[in-house]
Structure formats: C-alpha cells, structure tokens
Amino acid sequence: MISFKNLLCTCRSMSNRCGGQRGGGGGGGGGSGGEKAVTMQNLNPNIIKLEYAVRGPLVIRAAAIEKEIQSGAQKPFKKVIRANIGDAHAMGQKPITYVRQVLSCVILPDLISKGDFPDDVKKRASDILNSCGGKSAGAYTVSHGIEMIRKQVATYIERRDGHKANWEDIVLTAGASSAIKNVLQLFVNNIGGKPTGILIPIPQYPLYSASLAEYGLQPVRYYLNEDKNWALDVSELDRALNEAKSNVNVRALVVINPGNPTGQVLTRENIEELIKFSKKYNLLIFADEVYQDNVYAEGSKFFSFKKVMKEMGSPYDQHELASFMSVSKGYMGECGLRGGWMELCNIQPEVQANMYKAISSMLCPTTLGQSAVSCCAMPPQQGEPSYELWKKEKDAVLGSLNKRAKMIAETFNKMEGFKCNIVQGAMYAFPKFELPPKAIEAAKKDGKPPDTFYAFELLENTGICVISGSGFGQRPGTYHFRTTILPQPALLQEMLDIFQKFHSEFTKKYA
Ligand SMILES: Cc1ncc(COP(=O)(O)O)c(C=O)c1O
C-alpha cells in the first residue's frame, strides 16, 4: 500500500519532486545549466504552507484506486464512492432543465430562433445575450458582472430579506471561492508589525485556512459547540479574540451558515449576538451563505446576516458585511459552471472602489457562470411556461436531500461509539467517533492522525472516500470525518450498509 508520506508528496506534486531531485540551489536568479528558476527552496512559503483537505491525500488515493480498478486490480469492492466533496452532479444529481436550456441558448443563439424551447427560456437567453458585448457569450463582460444580472441578484436579495439591495454593491464572481478571496485580500497588511487575524470556525471549510495561508493572514480559531448542535457561542469568540490579540490584529469574523462541514443552521438570536460582537470589536463579517437553500430540519430557518442586521437598526445596520452565494450549492448544484456573487454592505466607498479595481485585473467571471447566476437569482415565476417543471425539479432535489440528511444522521447514531448531530442544513454530516487505543497506536506507527488512519482504512477496504476531521479542524483528542449527503438514495443506503459493516470489523480488529 502507498504510504501516507508518499501521498503527501504526490499532493504537493511536481514542485516537490523537482525540488527534491534537481532544484538544488536556493537563491533564485536565472543560473546557467539545468537549474530551475522556481525550486522548493525559493518557492513562496505561503504556497508550501497551504493545505486543502477536500482535495488532499485521501482524494488522491481514491482517484488512484479508481485507476487500479479500471486496470483490473482485485479489491474487496467494485467502485469508489466519493462522499468527500460537495459536488452534487458528480454524485448523479441531474441538472435543472430550465438552467441548461437557458445556457444552451446563450452558447448557441441559433437555438433561440430554431430550438424547441419555452418562450421564457428564449427571452432570458436573449436578455443575457443583449447584455453581452457583440451579443456573444464569447465576449468579456464588465469585471464585476453583467449589470442586468447584478440587478436580478439585488431583486432576489430584496425578496429574500424584505430590505433594499443596491445592485452596484453586488459583484458576480467565478463561484463564491473567488469572491471570498477578493475580500480576504483587503486584509493583507501588517499594521504595527502585527499580521491580520481572521476569526474562523473550527471545524471550518478549508478554503478559509488555505486562503489565509496563501495571503499570509493568521487564522484565529474559534470552536463551534458540538454539544449544542455546533452552535456558535459568543463567549468562545471572546476567548479566541482575546487570546490572539497580542500577536495579531483581529479584523474580521467568518461565519458559515448553514455550516460546512457541520450542517448547523444558526438561529436569528445567535446571528444578532454575532453582529453585536462584530460591532464591539470592529470586525468585518464574512457571511458565507452558500447553503441558504439547503435547510432541512423542522424548526430551522435561514436568516441572512443582511436581514438581521437591517432589522436590528442603528448602529448595527451600518456594520461592514460581505455575504456570499453560489450556484454550486442549493438545488442547482452547478459547481463546474463557476457562478456566484457577493453583496457588500457598508464598505467604505474608496475601499470598495479599490476592491473593484483589483477584481478588474481578472477581467471577468465566465459568461456561462453569470448566466447560471441569472437563473438562480431570477428563476421562472408562477404563470411562466417553465415554472411547473422548474418547481417540480427543485422540490425533488431538496426533498431528496432532506431525506438523505435524516438517513445519514440516524444511521451513524446507531453505530457503536458514534455521535452525529442532526444535519439541519448544507450537504454534510460530521460525526464524532471513538477509536480503540490499539487503533490509535497503529495510526501513530503509520504516521497518520488517528482519524485519517481510520479514513484510509475505510477507503482501502470499502472504496468509501470521506475526509478526516483533521482536515477541517476539531477539538484535540476528538475524532471526526466529513461525509457528504450527496450520493443518490440507493447508493447512499449501500454506502451506509457497507460503512456499518466496516466499522464493526475495524472495532473488532483493534479491540
Ligand atoms: C461554505 C462554502 N463556501 C464556499 C464554497 C465555494 O463554493 P464555489 O463553488 O461557489 O466556489 C463552498 C464549496 O463547497 C463551501 O462549502
């Protein structure tokens, strides 16, 4: 079996190998002979530090196993089940017809005149094309997105929150990831010799730790309260901030709601406390709300930070907020199209202008991603030809995710040594499990964190790929993994059955 160390090397890829074998000399400058200009010795250290578990060693090994199976290797299973990443289409979810019809017409405008598509599809595609340079999706758009679609997003937000949204404060982006990075970049500035600290949840979605590492920003970790279904205790935020503030300037708070990997949905009261906390310490709020349509549990409801802030009145309604949304999640699951947006509230106009300037150097998000945003923000309305089918497909996806969310938590809670909080929202479960001392010893010998050892054993023996808790962060001495709820129902049932069997064999083996 391939060693964990080798996998890490593969993960860090070509540069590692070149540096190890040939890169040689430090400094850099274009030497003669076969020396590389970029080596492991002179590579940006922030890139070396950066880790992104959801595409890390476990996933690389899963891909290698798939190749081994294709080339006839005998395994105790026939396929890899990828429960490692929130990519609904990769796990068999079908696209929403309306979205794909609009995109087809945008990319091949002949379909508007000749194709057999509903009138509202043709109209939307024509409107988008009329907003593109030369009426072609092949032209660059304005850097922060097509004006018509930014206005549609503003209308979506106004309907959602019941409060005015200014379309000029909406930026269309290549997925929420690039929007989040655009805002993080604003904080790269060591004031008074101290780096900027950003409060991030633990467990967290590793985009945050990876981007902070990339930009040389310091994570200030606050723990979510697992015993209270991953609620966010303000006292814990206080602890984290006060412990960090002698070394870093804490300047922003990241909140993921609904949570990834933890699946919680924050209450309105909790959001109010967070806004008050942010105001007290002058922190810009990153409200990562990409799962706003993915709320399942009875009694849970999504409240946007913008809505709560507005309704708290002065001075809170003047607080700095950046909120993020994506077409990758929700019921569309269009991860590969790379469409998303952010809304900026109460950012100093000069700062916002500078951010727009920085964004403009990337030219623009893809026109297809922006078109998907248009469909997400302004879906067919009742009475329009596409409405019934769109509604049926949307309800079917969200209804099925709801059942799968329940099924997964129920199954894990039946397993010995497991405790899984209910999945109130998003697309993941993050169960805690106990490991027998002998398994912990075996992990040590193998050079892996114990939960990573477990996840590798699971993968090698069953083909199920989950990501160990250490990739997201967890309280020391606890063990978790993240699984998505995305395998289609029959596959999910199969996966959970195999999982249960594996766990009882694993427990016996290391008893
Ligand atoms: C909490 C959270 N934020 C942001 C993203 C990035 O999404 P996108 O595909 O829009 O870049 C993800 C993706 O899984 C996520 O889970």
Short mmCIF file of C-alpha atoms and ligand atoms in Angstrom, two decimals:
data_model
loop_
_atom_site.label_atom_id
_atom_site.label_comp_id
_atom_site.label_asym_id
_atom_site.label_seq_id
_atom_site.Cartn_x
_atom_site.Cartn_y
_atom_site.Cartn_z
CA MET A 1 0.00 0.00 0.00
CA ILE A 2 1.18 3.50 -0.83
CA SER A 3 2.49 5.30 2.27
CA PHE A 4 0.90 8.42 3.71
CA LYS A 5 4.17 10.30 3.23
CA ASN A 6 4.19 9.41 -0.47
CA LEU A 7 0.64 10.58 -0.79
CA LEU A 8 1.53 13.92 0.73
CA CYS A 9 4.38 14.18 -1.75
CA THR A 10 2.02 13.43 -4.62
CA CYS A 11 -0.34 16.02 -3.23
CA ARG A 12 2.38 18.65 -3.23
CA SER A 13 3.07 17.39 -6.68
CA MET A 14 5.66 18.25 -9.29
CA SER A 15 7.37 21.08 -7.49
CA ASN A 16 8.21 18.82 -4.59
CA ARG A 17 9.79 16.19 -6.77
CA CYS A 18 11.73 18.70 -8.84
CA GLY A 19 12.94 20.50 -5.74
CA GLY A 20 13.91 17.22 -4.10
CA GLN A 21 15.80 15.80 -7.04
CA ARG A 22 17.15 18.60 -9.11
CA GLY A 23 16.15 22.01 -7.86
CA GLY A 24 19.26 22.44 -5.85
CA GLY A 25 20.48 25.90 -5.15
CA GLY A 26 18.48 28.35 -3.14
CA GLY A 27 18.51 31.93 -4.25
CA GLY A 28 16.69 32.05 -7.49
CA GLY A 29 18.31 34.17 -10.19
CA GLY A 30 18.48 32.64 -13.64
CA GLY A 31 21.54 30.45 -13.30
CA SER A 32 23.08 28.56 -16.17
CA GLY A 33 22.68 24.85 -16.85
CA GLY A 34 19.58 22.88 -15.93
CA GLU A 35 18.67 24.72 -12.73
CA LYS A 36 15.05 25.60 -12.23
CA ALA A 37 14.03 29.19 -11.57
CA VAL A 38 11.48 28.01 -9.06
CA THR A 39 12.52 25.39 -6.54
CA MET A 40 11.29 24.20 -3.20
CA GLN A 41 13.97 26.38 -1.66
CA ASN A 42 12.75 29.63 -3.20
CA LEU A 43 9.05 28.86 -3.66
CA ASN A 44 6.62 31.23 -1.96
CA PRO A 45 6.49 29.69 1.55
CA ASN A 46 2.79 30.52 1.82
CA ILE A 47 2.08 28.10 -1.03
CA ILE A 48 4.00 25.35 0.76
CA LYS A 49 2.02 26.01 3.93
CA LEU A 50 -1.33 25.95 2.12
CA GLU A 51 -3.36 22.73 2.56
CA TYR A 52 -6.75 21.88 1.15
CA ALA A 53 -8.00 18.65 2.66
CA VAL A 54 -11.08 18.17 0.49
CA ARG A 55 -8.73 17.58 -2.44
CA GLY A 56 -5.85 16.17 -0.36
CA PRO A 57 -4.16 12.76 0.08
CA LEU A 58 -7.36 10.75 0.69
CA VAL A 59 -8.88 12.04 -2.52
CA ILE A 60 -5.69 11.48 -4.48
CA ARG A 61 -5.60 7.90 -3.22
CA ALA A 62 -9.28 7.45 -4.14
CA ALA A 63 -8.50 8.51 -7.72
CA ALA A 64 -5.54 6.09 -7.82
CA ILE A 65 -7.77 3.24 -6.59
CA GLU A 66 -10.28 4.03 -9.34
CA LYS A 67 -7.48 3.68 -11.91
CA GLU A 68 -6.32 0.43 -10.31
CA ILE A 69 -9.85 -0.97 -10.55
CA GLN A 70 -10.07 0.08 -14.21
CA SER A 71 -6.85 -1.75 -14.96
CA GLY A 72 -8.19 -4.94 -13.40
CA ALA A 73 -6.79 -4.86 -9.84
CA GLN A 74 -8.72 -7.06 -7.43
CA LYS A 75 -10.21 -5.17 -4.48
CA PRO A 76 -12.74 -6.10 -1.81
CA PHE A 77 -15.14 -3.67 -3.56
CA LYS A 78 -16.06 -2.77 -7.12
CA LYS A 79 -16.20 1.01 -7.05
CA VAL A 80 -15.09 4.08 -5.15
CA ILE A 81 -17.93 6.01 -3.50
CA ARG A 82 -16.94 9.65 -3.42
CA ALA A 83 -18.55 11.09 -0.33
CA ASN A 84 -15.70 13.54 0.02
CA ILE A 85 -16.76 16.67 -1.85
CA GLY A 86 -19.90 18.77 -2.11
CA ASP A 87 -20.29 18.21 -5.84
CA ALA A 88 -23.88 17.15 -6.45
CA HIS A 89 -23.62 16.50 -10.19
CA ALA A 90 -20.56 14.31 -9.70
CA MET A 91 -22.77 12.19 -7.44
CA GLY A 92 -25.51 11.77 -10.00
CA GLN A 93 -27.78 14.80 -9.47
CA LYS A 94 -29.42 15.84 -12.74
CA PRO A 95 -29.23 19.45 -13.89
CA ILE A 96 -32.32 21.67 -13.63
CA THR A 97 -33.83 21.73 -17.14
CA TYR A 98 -34.53 25.48 -17.18
CA VAL A 99 -30.92 26.31 -16.33
CA ARG A 100 -29.49 24.10 -19.04
CA GLN A 101 -31.97 25.34 -21.65
CA VAL A 102 -31.05 28.97 -20.96
CA LEU A 103 -27.33 28.13 -21.06
CA SER A 104 -27.76 26.21 -24.33
CA CYS A 105 -29.42 29.20 -25.98
CA VAL A 106 -26.79 31.57 -24.61
CA ILE A 107 -23.99 29.49 -26.02
CA LEU A 108 -25.73 28.65 -29.33
CA PRO A 109 -28.05 31.58 -30.12
CA ASP A 110 -29.48 29.78 -33.17
CA LEU A 111 -31.50 27.75 -30.67
CA ILE A 112 -33.43 30.89 -29.76
CA SER A 113 -34.91 31.13 -33.23
CA LYS A 114 -34.84 27.45 -34.22
CA GLY A 115 -34.91 25.46 -30.99
CA ASP A 116 -37.99 23.98 -29.39
CA PHE A 117 -37.62 25.75 -26.04
CA PRO A 118 -40.23 27.55 -23.91
CA ASP A 119 -40.65 31.29 -24.55
CA ASP A 120 -39.38 32.32 -21.11
CA VAL A 121 -36.15 30.39 -21.75
CA LYS A 122 -35.65 32.15 -25.08
CA LYS A 123 -36.42 35.52 -23.55
CA ARG A 124 -33.94 35.04 -20.71
CA ALA A 125 -31.22 33.90 -23.08
CA SER A 126 -31.88 36.86 -25.42
CA ASP A 127 -31.77 39.27 -22.49
CA ILE A 128 -28.44 37.86 -21.37
CA LEU A 129 -27.00 37.96 -24.89
CA ASN A 130 -28.21 41.51 -25.39
CA SER A 131 -26.17 42.42 -22.31
CA CYS A 132 -23.02 40.80 -23.70
CA GLY A 133 -20.58 42.66 -25.94
CA GLY A 134 -21.35 41.90 -29.61
CA LYS A 135 -24.33 39.85 -28.33
CA SER A 136 -21.99 36.92 -27.81
CA ALA A 137 -21.20 34.88 -24.71
CA GLY A 138 -17.66 34.83 -26.07
CA ALA A 139 -17.08 38.49 -25.22
CA TYR A 140 -15.60 39.68 -21.94
CA THR A 141 -18.16 41.26 -19.66
CA VAL A 142 -17.75 44.05 -17.12
CA SER A 143 -15.39 42.75 -14.41
CA HIS A 144 -17.92 42.70 -11.59
CA GLY A 145 -20.56 41.17 -13.83
CA ILE A 146 -23.34 41.93 -16.30
CA GLU A 147 -25.43 44.83 -15.00
CA MET A 148 -28.77 43.15 -15.77
CA ILE A 149 -27.79 40.08 -13.73
CA ARG A 150 -26.48 42.19 -10.84
CA LYS A 151 -29.92 43.87 -10.80
CA GLN A 152 -31.60 40.43 -10.77
CA VAL A 153 -29.46 39.46 -7.79
CA ALA A 154 -30.44 42.67 -6.00
CA THR A 155 -34.11 41.81 -6.60
CA TYR A 156 -33.53 38.28 -5.27
CA ILE A 157 -31.99 39.69 -2.09
CA GLU A 158 -34.82 42.20 -1.66
CA ARG A 159 -37.41 39.42 -1.97
CA ARG A 160 -35.49 37.19 0.41
CA ASP A 161 -34.90 39.81 3.10
CA GLY A 162 -37.62 42.39 2.64
CA HIS A 163 -34.96 45.12 2.52
CA LYS A 164 -33.46 47.19 -0.23
CA ALA A 165 -30.38 45.87 -2.01
CA ASN A 166 -28.24 48.14 -4.15
CA TRP A 167 -27.23 46.42 -7.41
CA GLU A 168 -23.99 48.39 -7.50
CA ASP A 169 -22.92 46.59 -4.32
CA ILE A 170 -23.36 43.18 -5.96
CA VAL A 171 -20.35 41.55 -7.58
CA LEU A 172 -20.70 38.48 -9.79
CA THR A 173 -17.80 36.09 -9.37
CA ALA A 174 -16.39 32.76 -10.52
CA GLY A 175 -18.04 30.91 -7.64
CA ALA A 176 -18.13 32.05 -4.02
CA SER A 177 -14.50 30.99 -3.61
CA SER A 178 -13.09 33.82 -5.67
CA ALA A 179 -15.43 36.33 -4.00
CA ILE A 180 -14.21 35.24 -0.57
CA LYS A 181 -10.61 35.55 -1.71
CA ASN A 182 -11.31 39.01 -3.19
CA VAL A 183 -12.43 40.23 0.24
CA LEU A 184 -9.70 38.43 2.19
CA GLN A 185 -7.09 40.18 0.05
CA LEU A 186 -8.18 43.50 1.51
CA PHE A 187 -6.73 42.47 4.85
CA VAL A 188 -3.17 41.72 3.74
CA ASN A 189 -1.44 44.45 5.71
CA ASN A 190 0.75 44.05 8.79
CA ILE A 191 -0.29 47.07 10.82
CA GLY A 192 2.15 47.97 13.60
CA GLY A 193 4.25 44.94 12.63
CA LYS A 194 1.42 42.55 13.50
CA PRO A 195 -0.29 40.38 10.88
CA THR A 196 -4.03 40.47 10.40
CA GLY A 197 -6.00 37.76 12.18
CA ILE A 198 -9.31 36.45 10.87
CA LEU A 199 -11.70 34.60 13.15
CA ILE A 200 -12.64 31.30 11.51
CA PRO A 201 -14.79 28.49 12.84
CA ILE A 202 -13.37 25.12 13.80
CA PRO A 203 -14.38 22.87 12.17
CA GLN A 204 -14.19 25.04 9.03
CA TYR A 205 -14.42 24.75 5.29
CA PRO A 206 -10.71 24.55 4.31
CA LEU A 207 -10.97 27.29 1.67
CA TYR A 208 -10.54 29.65 4.61
CA SER A 209 -7.42 28.13 6.17
CA ALA A 210 -5.93 27.63 2.67
CA SER A 211 -6.59 31.21 1.56
CA LEU A 212 -5.36 32.67 4.85
CA ALA A 213 -2.13 30.70 4.44
CA GLU A 214 -1.82 31.86 0.84
CA TYR A 215 -2.15 35.52 1.81
CA GLY A 216 -0.08 35.35 4.98
CA LEU A 217 -3.13 36.10 7.14
CA GLN A 218 -3.44 34.45 10.55
CA PRO A 219 -6.36 32.18 11.41
CA VAL A 220 -7.86 32.95 14.81
CA ARG A 221 -9.72 29.74 15.52
CA TYR A 222 -12.95 29.61 17.45
CA TYR A 223 -14.60 26.28 18.22
CA LEU A 224 -18.20 25.54 17.38
CA ASN A 225 -20.10 23.88 20.21
CA GLU A 226 -20.66 20.27 19.19
CA ASP A 227 -22.79 19.57 22.26
CA LYS A 228 -25.21 22.29 21.18
CA ASN A 229 -25.52 21.06 17.59
CA TRP A 230 -22.49 23.11 16.52
CA ALA A 231 -23.93 26.40 17.79
CA LEU A 232 -21.71 29.44 17.85
CA ASP A 233 -21.05 30.64 21.41
CA VAL A 234 -20.08 34.27 21.67
CA SER A 235 -18.07 33.50 24.82
CA GLU A 236 -15.88 31.25 22.68
CA LEU A 237 -15.40 34.05 20.15
CA ASP A 238 -14.38 36.31 23.01
CA ARG A 239 -11.87 33.75 24.22
CA ALA A 240 -10.35 33.29 20.77
CA LEU A 241 -10.12 37.01 20.06
CA ASN A 242 -8.66 37.93 23.44
CA GLU A 243 -6.06 35.17 23.32
CA ALA A 244 -4.96 36.24 19.84
CA LYS A 245 -4.98 39.99 20.09
CA SER A 246 -1.48 40.47 21.49
CA ASN A 247 0.01 38.77 18.40
CA VAL A 248 -2.37 39.75 15.60
CA ASN A 249 -4.80 42.50 14.66
CA VAL A 250 -8.13 40.68 14.62
CA ARG A 251 -10.14 42.41 11.89
CA ALA A 252 -12.80 40.06 10.54
CA LEU A 253 -15.15 37.26 11.52
CA VAL A 254 -16.04 34.36 9.20
CA VAL A 255 -19.38 32.66 9.77
CA ILE A 256 -20.58 29.76 7.61
CA ASN A 257 -24.36 29.43 7.81
CA PRO A 258 -25.67 26.79 7.14
CA GLY A 259 -22.44 25.17 8.22
CA ASN A 260 -19.85 23.21 6.30
CA PRO A 261 -18.76 20.64 7.46
CA THR A 262 -21.06 20.82 10.47
CA GLY A 263 -24.53 21.17 8.95
CA GLN A 264 -25.96 23.54 11.58
CA VAL A 265 -28.34 26.44 10.89
CA LEU A 266 -27.86 29.47 13.14
CA THR A 267 -30.83 30.91 14.96
CA ARG A 268 -31.76 34.53 14.48
CA GLU A 269 -30.82 35.28 18.12
CA ASN A 270 -27.39 33.78 17.57
CA ILE A 271 -26.88 35.94 14.47
CA GLU A 272 -27.88 39.04 16.45
CA GLU A 273 -25.25 38.20 19.09
CA LEU A 274 -22.62 37.77 16.39
CA ILE A 275 -23.44 41.13 14.84
CA LYS A 276 -23.19 42.78 18.27
CA PHE A 277 -19.86 41.06 18.88
CA SER A 278 -18.54 42.19 15.49
CA LYS A 279 -19.65 45.73 16.12
CA LYS A 280 -17.99 45.77 19.55
CA TYR A 281 -14.63 44.69 18.10
CA ASN A 282 -14.97 46.42 14.73
CA LEU A 283 -14.84 43.22 12.66
CA LEU A 284 -16.00 42.93 9.06
CA ILE A 285 -18.37 39.96 8.83
CA PHE A 286 -17.86 37.33 6.12
CA ALA A 287 -21.30 35.72 5.92
CA ASP A 288 -20.78 32.55 3.89
CA GLU A 289 -24.37 31.77 2.98
CA VAL A 290 -23.86 29.47 0.00
CA TYR A 291 -26.17 26.85 1.55
CA GLN A 292 -29.08 29.23 2.15
CA ASP A 293 -31.47 26.99 0.16
CA ASN A 294 -30.29 23.83 1.93
CA VAL A 295 -32.25 23.86 5.17
CA TYR A 296 -33.96 20.62 6.18
CA ALA A 297 -34.63 20.32 9.90
CA GLU A 298 -38.02 21.19 11.26
CA GLY A 299 -37.81 24.41 13.24
CA SER A 300 -34.66 25.55 11.43
CA LYS A 301 -34.88 28.60 9.20
CA PHE A 302 -32.28 30.51 7.27
CA PHE A 303 -31.83 34.18 8.19
CA SER A 304 -29.36 36.21 6.22
CA PHE A 305 -26.94 38.41 8.16
CA LYS A 306 -28.07 41.31 5.99
CA LYS A 307 -31.71 40.90 7.04
CA VAL A 308 -30.92 40.55 10.73
CA MET A 309 -28.52 43.49 10.64
CA LYS A 310 -31.07 45.73 8.93
CA GLU A 311 -33.75 44.76 11.43
CA MET A 312 -31.50 45.43 14.43
CA GLY A 313 -31.50 49.11 13.41
CA SER A 314 -28.86 51.68 14.26
CA PRO A 315 -25.90 51.33 14.73
CA TYR A 316 -25.86 47.68 13.61
CA ASP A 317 -27.47 48.34 10.23
CA GLN A 318 -24.33 50.32 9.34
CA HIS A 319 -21.95 47.46 10.03
CA GLU A 320 -19.50 46.15 7.39
CA LEU A 321 -20.66 42.91 5.85
CA ALA A 322 -19.76 40.80 2.82
CA SER A 323 -22.15 37.94 2.10
CA PHE A 324 -21.60 35.13 -0.39
CA MET A 325 -23.81 32.94 -2.52
CA SER A 326 -23.14 30.34 -5.20
CA VAL A 327 -24.81 28.34 -7.96
CA SER A 328 -22.67 25.36 -6.87
CA LYS A 329 -24.97 24.50 -3.96
CA GLY A 330 -28.69 24.81 -3.22
CA TYR A 331 -30.83 22.80 -5.63
CA MET A 332 -28.85 23.60 -8.78
CA GLY A 333 -25.50 22.12 -7.78
CA GLU A 334 -23.80 23.64 -10.81
CA CYS A 335 -20.27 23.56 -9.34
CA GLY A 336 -18.45 23.37 -12.65
CA LEU A 337 -20.05 26.47 -14.13
CA ARG A 338 -18.30 28.65 -11.55
CA GLY A 339 -21.01 31.18 -10.78
CA GLY A 340 -21.52 33.10 -7.59
CA TRP A 341 -21.96 36.53 -6.11
CA MET A 342 -21.22 38.68 -3.12
CA GLU A 343 -23.16 41.56 -1.68
CA LEU A 344 -21.11 44.27 0.01
CA CYS A 345 -22.79 46.32 2.72
CA ASN A 346 -21.45 49.44 4.37
CA ILE A 347 -17.96 49.13 2.93
CA GLN A 348 -16.15 52.48 2.71
CA PRO A 349 -16.71 53.66 -0.91
CA GLU A 350 -12.97 54.18 -1.57
CA VAL A 351 -12.23 50.69 -0.28
CA GLN A 352 -14.95 49.22 -2.47
CA ALA A 353 -13.58 51.12 -5.48
CA ASN A 354 -10.13 49.69 -4.80
CA MET A 355 -11.56 46.19 -4.50
CA TYR A 356 -13.36 46.62 -7.84
CA LYS A 357 -10.06 47.79 -9.33
CA ALA A 358 -8.32 44.64 -8.06
CA ILE A 359 -11.15 42.44 -9.37
CA SER A 360 -10.88 44.08 -12.77
CA SER A 361 -7.39 42.66 -13.23
CA MET A 362 -9.02 39.22 -13.55
CA LEU A 363 -11.18 40.57 -16.43
CA CYS A 364 -14.49 38.82 -15.70
CA PRO A 365 -16.20 35.67 -14.46
CA THR A 366 -17.36 33.32 -17.23
CA THR A 367 -20.49 34.33 -19.08
CA LEU A 368 -21.97 30.86 -18.51
CA GLY A 369 -21.38 31.17 -14.77
CA GLN A 370 -23.08 34.57 -14.84
CA SER A 371 -25.97 33.11 -16.86
CA ALA A 372 -26.41 30.41 -14.21
CA VAL A 373 -26.49 33.17 -11.58
CA SER A 374 -29.26 34.83 -13.59
CA CYS A 375 -31.31 31.59 -13.44
CA CYS A 376 -30.63 31.20 -9.72
CA ALA A 377 -31.48 34.79 -8.79
CA MET A 378 -34.47 35.10 -11.08
CA PRO A 379 -35.94 31.62 -11.70
CA PRO A 380 -39.20 31.18 -13.67
CA GLN A 381 -42.14 32.84 -11.96
CA GLN A 382 -45.58 31.32 -11.46
CA GLY A 383 -47.54 31.57 -14.72
CA GLU A 384 -44.44 31.40 -16.92
CA PRO A 385 -44.07 28.34 -19.19
CA SER A 386 -41.05 26.84 -17.37
CA TYR A 387 -42.39 27.35 -13.86
CA GLU A 388 -44.09 23.98 -13.21
CA LEU A 389 -41.16 21.83 -14.33
CA TRP A 390 -38.62 24.06 -12.56
CA LYS A 391 -40.61 23.86 -9.32
CA LYS A 392 -41.05 20.09 -9.61
CA GLU A 393 -37.32 19.54 -10.18
CA LYS A 394 -36.26 21.95 -7.44
CA ASP A 395 -38.62 20.39 -4.88
CA ALA A 396 -37.50 16.88 -5.84
CA VAL A 397 -33.80 17.72 -5.27
CA LEU A 398 -34.37 19.49 -1.96
CA GLY A 399 -36.88 16.85 -0.79
CA SER A 400 -34.44 14.05 -1.51
CA LEU A 401 -31.55 15.88 0.20
CA ASN A 402 -33.81 16.33 3.21
CA LYS A 403 -34.44 12.56 3.42
CA ARG A 404 -30.76 11.78 2.94
CA ALA A 405 -29.79 14.25 5.68
CA LYS A 406 -32.02 12.39 8.14
CA MET A 407 -30.98 8.94 6.95
CA ILE A 408 -27.28 9.62 7.40
CA ALA A 409 -27.51 11.02 10.96
CA GLU A 410 -29.86 8.21 12.03
CA THR A 411 -27.52 5.52 10.71
CA PHE A 412 -24.38 6.95 12.29
CA ASN A 413 -26.15 7.36 15.61
CA LYS A 414 -26.89 3.62 15.59
CA MET A 415 -23.21 2.77 15.24
CA GLU A 416 -21.15 1.91 18.32
CA GLY A 417 -19.05 4.83 19.54
CA PHE A 418 -20.61 7.30 17.08
CA LYS A 419 -22.41 10.54 17.78
CA CYS A 420 -23.78 12.54 14.87
CA ASN A 421 -25.57 15.85 15.26
CA ILE A 422 -28.66 16.28 13.17
CA VAL A 423 -27.99 17.71 9.74
CA GLN A 424 -30.09 20.87 9.91
CA GLY A 425 -28.78 22.16 6.61
CA ALA A 426 -25.99 22.26 3.98
CA MET A 427 -24.79 18.95 2.48
CA TYR A 428 -22.66 17.23 5.10
CA ALA A 429 -22.57 15.24 8.31
CA PHE A 430 -19.58 15.50 10.65
CA PRO A 431 -19.95 12.62 13.11
CA LYS A 432 -17.71 12.14 16.11
CA PHE A 433 -16.44 8.64 16.73
CA GLU A 434 -14.32 6.86 19.28
CA LEU A 435 -11.24 4.91 18.38
CA PRO A 436 -9.86 1.96 20.37
CA PRO A 437 -6.36 2.59 21.88
CA LYS A 438 -4.87 -0.06 19.59
CA ALA A 439 -6.12 1.79 16.52
CA ILE A 440 -4.57 5.00 17.85
CA GLU A 441 -1.27 3.15 18.32
CA ALA A 442 -1.47 1.70 14.81
CA ALA A 443 -2.12 5.20 13.43
CA LYS A 444 0.94 6.52 15.25
CA LYS A 445 3.09 3.77 13.75
CA ASP A 446 1.71 4.60 10.33
CA GLY A 447 2.49 8.31 10.80
CA LYS A 448 -1.09 9.45 10.40
CA PRO A 449 -3.52 11.30 12.65
CA PRO A 450 -5.89 8.62 14.06
CA ASP A 451 -8.98 9.80 12.18
CA THR A 452 -7.01 9.96 8.94
CA PHE A 453 -5.81 6.41 9.60
CA TYR A 454 -9.46 5.38 10.01
CA ALA A 455 -10.49 7.16 6.81
CA PHE A 456 -7.66 5.46 4.87
CA GLU A 457 -8.65 2.04 6.24
CA LEU A 458 -12.23 2.76 5.22
CA LEU A 459 -11.12 3.74 1.72
CA GLU A 460 -8.76 0.81 1.19
CA ASN A 461 -11.28 -1.74 2.49
CA THR A 462 -14.57 -0.43 1.15
CA GLY A 463 -13.87 2.19 -1.52
CA ILE A 464 -15.75 4.83 0.51
CA CYS A 465 -13.96 8.18 0.44
CA VAL A 466 -14.66 10.58 3.31
CA ILE A 467 -12.40 13.34 4.67
CA SER A 468 -11.00 13.02 8.17
CA GLY A 469 -11.80 15.66 10.76
CA SER A 470 -8.21 16.85 10.97
CA GLY A 471 -8.67 18.41 7.52
CA PHE A 472 -11.36 20.73 8.92
CA GLY A 473 -10.08 21.14 12.47
CA GLN A 474 -11.57 19.64 15.62
CA ARG A 475 -11.04 19.79 19.37
CA PRO A 476 -7.81 17.99 20.28
CA GLY A 477 -8.39 14.35 21.21
CA THR A 478 -11.67 14.09 19.30
CA TYR A 479 -12.08 12.24 16.01
CA HIS A 480 -14.47 13.04 13.19
CA PHE A 481 -14.86 12.74 9.48
CA ARG A 482 -16.95 14.63 6.99
CA THR A 483 -19.21 12.80 4.62
CA THR A 484 -21.49 14.47 2.12
CA ILE A 485 -25.16 13.54 1.92
CA LEU A 486 -24.89 13.65 -1.87
CA PRO A 487 -24.77 10.01 -3.07
CA GLN A 488 -28.18 9.28 -4.63
CA PRO A 489 -30.55 7.47 -2.20
CA ALA A 490 -29.84 3.87 -3.32
CA LEU A 491 -26.09 4.45 -3.35
CA LEU A 492 -26.25 6.24 0.00
CA GLN A 493 -28.08 3.26 1.52
CA GLU A 494 -25.46 0.92 0.06
CA MET A 495 -22.68 3.14 1.40
CA LEU A 496 -24.17 3.26 4.90
CA ASP A 497 -24.62 -0.52 4.98
CA ILE A 498 -21.00 -1.06 3.94
CA PHE A 499 -19.88 1.57 6.43
CA GLN A 500 -21.64 -0.13 9.34
CA LYS A 501 -20.05 -3.46 8.48
CA PHE A 502 -16.61 -1.89 8.13
CA HIS A 503 -16.88 -0.11 11.46
CA SER A 504 -17.80 -3.20 13.39
CA GLU A 505 -14.91 -5.14 11.75
CA PHE A 506 -12.50 -2.27 12.42
CA THR A 507 -13.57 -2.11 16.07
CA LYS A 508 -13.06 -5.88 16.45
CA LYS A 509 -9.69 -5.77 14.70
CA TYR A 510 -8.33 -3.15 17.10
CA ALA A 511 -10.21 -4.29 20.25
C1 LIG B 1 -19.01 27.01 2.86
C2 LIG B 1 -18.56 27.10 1.45
N1 LIG B 1 -18.21 28.29 0.96
C3 LIG B 1 -17.79 28.44 -0.31
C4 LIG B 1 -17.69 27.36 -1.15
C5 LIG B 1 -17.19 27.57 -2.55
O1 LIG B 1 -18.18 27.41 -3.48
P1 LIG B 1 -17.99 27.79 -5.01
O2 LIG B 1 -18.09 26.52 -5.78
O3 LIG B 1 -19.10 28.73 -5.30
O4 LIG B 1 -16.67 28.44 -5.17
C6 LIG B 1 -18.04 26.09 -0.69
C7 LIG B 1 -17.90 24.91 -1.54
O5 LIG B 1 -18.07 23.78 -1.14
C8 LIG B 1 -18.48 25.96 0.65
O6 LIG B 1 -18.83 24.78 1.16
#
